[in-house]
PDB file of C-alpha atoms in Angstrom:
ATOM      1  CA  UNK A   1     -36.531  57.710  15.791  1.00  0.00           C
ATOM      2  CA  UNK A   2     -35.232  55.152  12.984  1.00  0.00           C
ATOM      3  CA  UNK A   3     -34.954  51.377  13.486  1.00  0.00           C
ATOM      4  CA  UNK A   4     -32.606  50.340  15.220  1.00  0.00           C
ATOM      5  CA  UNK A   5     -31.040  53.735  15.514  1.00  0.00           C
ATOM      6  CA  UNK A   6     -29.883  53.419  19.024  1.00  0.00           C
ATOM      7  CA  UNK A   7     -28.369  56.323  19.422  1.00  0.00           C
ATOM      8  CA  UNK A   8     -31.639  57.563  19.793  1.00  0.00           C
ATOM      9  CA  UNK A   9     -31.805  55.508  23.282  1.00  0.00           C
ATOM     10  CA  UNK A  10     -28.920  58.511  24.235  1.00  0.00           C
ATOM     11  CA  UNK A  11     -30.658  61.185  23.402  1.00  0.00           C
ATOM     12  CA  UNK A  12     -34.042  59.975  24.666  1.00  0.00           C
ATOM     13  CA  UNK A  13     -32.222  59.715  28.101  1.00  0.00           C
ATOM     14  CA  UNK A  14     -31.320  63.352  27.793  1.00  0.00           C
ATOM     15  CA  UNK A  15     -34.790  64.599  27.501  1.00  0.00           C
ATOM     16  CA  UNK A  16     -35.862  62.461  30.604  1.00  0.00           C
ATOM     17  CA  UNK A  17     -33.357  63.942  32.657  1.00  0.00           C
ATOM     18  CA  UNK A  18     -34.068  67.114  31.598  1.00  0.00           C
ATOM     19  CA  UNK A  19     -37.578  67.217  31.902  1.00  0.00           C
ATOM     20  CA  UNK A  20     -36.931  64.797  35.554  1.00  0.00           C
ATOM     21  CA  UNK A  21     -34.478  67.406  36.959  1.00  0.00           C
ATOM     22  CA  UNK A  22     -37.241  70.233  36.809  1.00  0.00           C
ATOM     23  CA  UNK A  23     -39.564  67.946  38.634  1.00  0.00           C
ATOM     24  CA  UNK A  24     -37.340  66.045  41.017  1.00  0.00           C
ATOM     25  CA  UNK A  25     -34.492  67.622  40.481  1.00  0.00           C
ATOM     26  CA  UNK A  26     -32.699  64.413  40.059  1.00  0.00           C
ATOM     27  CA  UNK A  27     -31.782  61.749  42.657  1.00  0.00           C
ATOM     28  CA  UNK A  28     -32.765  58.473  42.498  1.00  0.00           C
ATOM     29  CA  UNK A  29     -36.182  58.653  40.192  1.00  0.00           C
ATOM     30  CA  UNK A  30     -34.173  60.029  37.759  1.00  0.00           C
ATOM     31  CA  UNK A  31     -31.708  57.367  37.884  1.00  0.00           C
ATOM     32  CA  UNK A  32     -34.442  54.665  37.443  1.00  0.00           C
ATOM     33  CA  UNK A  33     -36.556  56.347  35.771  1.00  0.00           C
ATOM     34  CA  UNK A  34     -34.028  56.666  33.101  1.00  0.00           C
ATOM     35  CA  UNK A  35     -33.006  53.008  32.920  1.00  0.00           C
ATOM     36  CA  UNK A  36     -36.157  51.738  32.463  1.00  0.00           C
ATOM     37  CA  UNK A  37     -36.650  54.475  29.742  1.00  0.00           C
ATOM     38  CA  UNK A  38     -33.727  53.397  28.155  1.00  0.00           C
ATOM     39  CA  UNK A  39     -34.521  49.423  28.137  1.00  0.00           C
ATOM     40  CA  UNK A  40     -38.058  50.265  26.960  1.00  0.00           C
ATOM     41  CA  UNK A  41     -36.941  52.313  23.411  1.00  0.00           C
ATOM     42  CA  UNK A  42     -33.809  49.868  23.087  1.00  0.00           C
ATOM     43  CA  UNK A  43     -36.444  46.782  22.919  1.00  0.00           C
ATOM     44  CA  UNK A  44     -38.442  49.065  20.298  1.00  0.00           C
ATOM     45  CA  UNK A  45     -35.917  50.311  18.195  1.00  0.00           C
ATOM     46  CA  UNK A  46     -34.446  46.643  17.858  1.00  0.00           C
ATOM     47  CA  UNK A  47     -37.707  44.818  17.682  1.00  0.00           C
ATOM     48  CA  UNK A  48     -40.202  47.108  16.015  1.00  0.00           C
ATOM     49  CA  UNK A  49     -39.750  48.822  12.432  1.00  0.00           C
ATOM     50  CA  UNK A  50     -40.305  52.324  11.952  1.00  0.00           C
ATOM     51  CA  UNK A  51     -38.951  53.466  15.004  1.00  0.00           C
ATOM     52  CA  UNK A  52     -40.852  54.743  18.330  1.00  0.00           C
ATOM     53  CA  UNK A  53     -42.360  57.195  19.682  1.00  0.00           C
ATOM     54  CA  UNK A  54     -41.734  57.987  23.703  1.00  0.00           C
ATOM     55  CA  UNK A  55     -44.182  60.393  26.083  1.00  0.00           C
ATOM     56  CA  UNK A  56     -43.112  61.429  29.659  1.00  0.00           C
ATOM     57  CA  UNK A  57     -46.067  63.054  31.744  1.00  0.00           C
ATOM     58  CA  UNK A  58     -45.092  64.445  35.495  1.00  0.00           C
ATOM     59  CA  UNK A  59     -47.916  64.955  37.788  1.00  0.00           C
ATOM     60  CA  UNK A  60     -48.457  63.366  41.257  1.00  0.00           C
ATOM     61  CA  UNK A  61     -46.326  60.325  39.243  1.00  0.00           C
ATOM     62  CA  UNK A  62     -44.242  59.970  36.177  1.00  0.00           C
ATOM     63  CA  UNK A  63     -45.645  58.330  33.313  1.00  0.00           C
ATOM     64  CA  UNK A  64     -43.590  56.953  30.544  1.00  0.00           C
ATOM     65  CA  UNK A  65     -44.726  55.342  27.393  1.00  0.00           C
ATOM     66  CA  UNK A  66     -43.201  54.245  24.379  1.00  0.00           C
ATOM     67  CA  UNK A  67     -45.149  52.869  21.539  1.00  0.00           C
ATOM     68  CA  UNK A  68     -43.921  51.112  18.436  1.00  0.00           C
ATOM     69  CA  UNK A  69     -45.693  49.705  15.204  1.00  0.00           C
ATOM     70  CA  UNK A  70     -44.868  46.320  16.337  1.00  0.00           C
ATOM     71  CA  UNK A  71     -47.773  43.462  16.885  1.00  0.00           C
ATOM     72  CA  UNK A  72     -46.489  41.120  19.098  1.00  0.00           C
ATOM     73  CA  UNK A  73     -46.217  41.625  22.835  1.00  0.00           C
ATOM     74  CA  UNK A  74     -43.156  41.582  24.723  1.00  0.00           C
ATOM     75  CA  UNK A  75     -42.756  39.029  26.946  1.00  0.00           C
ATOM     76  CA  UNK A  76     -40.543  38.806  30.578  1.00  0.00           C
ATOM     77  CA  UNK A  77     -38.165  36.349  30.069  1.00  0.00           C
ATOM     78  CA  UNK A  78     -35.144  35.162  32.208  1.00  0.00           C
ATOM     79  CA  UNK A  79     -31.994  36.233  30.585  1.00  0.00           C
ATOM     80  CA  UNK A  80     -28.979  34.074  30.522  1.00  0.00           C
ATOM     81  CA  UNK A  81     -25.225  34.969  32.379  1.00  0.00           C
ATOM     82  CA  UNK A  82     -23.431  35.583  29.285  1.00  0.00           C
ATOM     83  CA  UNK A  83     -26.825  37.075  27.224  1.00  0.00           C
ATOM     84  CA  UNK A  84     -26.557  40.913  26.478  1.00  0.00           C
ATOM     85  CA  UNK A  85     -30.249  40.956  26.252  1.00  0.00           C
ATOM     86  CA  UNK A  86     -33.448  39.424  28.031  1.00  0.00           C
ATOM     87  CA  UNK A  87     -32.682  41.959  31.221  1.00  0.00           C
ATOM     88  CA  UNK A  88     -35.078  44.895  30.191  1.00  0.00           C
ATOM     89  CA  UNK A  89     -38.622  44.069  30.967  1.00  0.00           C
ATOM     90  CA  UNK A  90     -37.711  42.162  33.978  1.00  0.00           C
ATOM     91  CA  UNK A  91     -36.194  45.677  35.179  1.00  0.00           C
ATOM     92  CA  UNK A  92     -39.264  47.270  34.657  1.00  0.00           C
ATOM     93  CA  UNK A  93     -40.926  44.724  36.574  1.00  0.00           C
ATOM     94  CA  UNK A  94     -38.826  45.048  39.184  1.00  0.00           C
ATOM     95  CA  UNK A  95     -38.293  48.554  39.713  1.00  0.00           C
ATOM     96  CA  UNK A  96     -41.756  49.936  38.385  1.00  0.00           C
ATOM     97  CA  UNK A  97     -44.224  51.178  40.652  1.00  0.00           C
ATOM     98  CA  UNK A  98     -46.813  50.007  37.735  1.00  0.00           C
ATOM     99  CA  UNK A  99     -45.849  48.916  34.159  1.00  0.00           C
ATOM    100  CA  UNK A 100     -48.354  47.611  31.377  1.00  0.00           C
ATOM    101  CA  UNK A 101     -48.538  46.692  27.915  1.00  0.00           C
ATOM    102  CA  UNK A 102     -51.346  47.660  25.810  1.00  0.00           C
ATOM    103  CA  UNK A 103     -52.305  47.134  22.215  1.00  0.00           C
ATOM    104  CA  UNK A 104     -53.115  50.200  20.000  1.00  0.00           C
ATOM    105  CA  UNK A 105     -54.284  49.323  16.498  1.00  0.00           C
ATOM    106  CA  UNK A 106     -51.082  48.380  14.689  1.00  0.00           C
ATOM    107  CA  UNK A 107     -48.743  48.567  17.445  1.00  0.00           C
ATOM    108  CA  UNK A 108     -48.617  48.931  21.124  1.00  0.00           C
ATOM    109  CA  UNK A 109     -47.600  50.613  24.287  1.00  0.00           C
ATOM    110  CA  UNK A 110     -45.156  49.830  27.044  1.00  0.00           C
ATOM    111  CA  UNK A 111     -45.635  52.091  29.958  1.00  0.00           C
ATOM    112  CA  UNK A 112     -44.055  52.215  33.725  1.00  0.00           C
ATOM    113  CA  UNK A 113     -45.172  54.532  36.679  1.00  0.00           C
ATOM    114  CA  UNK A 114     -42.862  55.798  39.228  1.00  0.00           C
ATOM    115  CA  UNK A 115     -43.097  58.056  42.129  1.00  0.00           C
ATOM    116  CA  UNK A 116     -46.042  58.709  44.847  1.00  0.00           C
ATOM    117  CA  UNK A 117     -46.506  54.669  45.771  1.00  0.00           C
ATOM    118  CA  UNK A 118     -48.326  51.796  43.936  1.00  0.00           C
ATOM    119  CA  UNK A 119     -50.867  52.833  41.339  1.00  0.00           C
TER     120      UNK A 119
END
């Protein structure tokens, strides 16, 4: 993916589902699994340069992670009634079952869990 080449969010989606709908085969996980998804490689691909990279792993839980070349950390913040933005990691918050951030060398990693209960 480029910076801030968003239609990359679209197609990112398409994998997810995809990949979701031979696991689940769809429903509600899907649903929020591909929300969260989305708000995760929006927030890189507008924030981060050169792009990101996203990873889906299925098990007894879904894993996603998308890592970027960005330093600093993202940070929950309350978004304001007319702001388009400031809405994303709060979602993951909410709707996660897990969800972490994790520096790797020049970048980091956002990651959510979903599926088989609390981590």
């Amino acid at each position: 993916m480029r910076h801030a080449d968003l239609r990359a969010v679209g197609e990112v989606r398409r994998e997810l589902r995809q990949l979701l709908s031979r696991w689940t085969g769809g429903g509600e996980l899907t649903e929020v699994a591909t929300l969260l998804t989305s708000e995760l490689v929006t927030n890189a691909l507008v924030h981060a340069e050169g792009g990101a990279v996203v990873t889906a792993r299925v098990g007894d839980r879904l894993r996603v992670e998308v890592r970027d070349c960005a330093s600093g950390r993202p940070e929950v913040r309350a978004a304001t009634a007319d702001g388009t933005s400031g809405r994303g990691l709060m979602l993951v918050r909410s709707l996660a079952d897990a969800w972490g951030i994790r520096t790797e060398g020049l970048g980091k990693c956002v990651w959510f869990e979903l599926g088989g209960g609390p981590a």
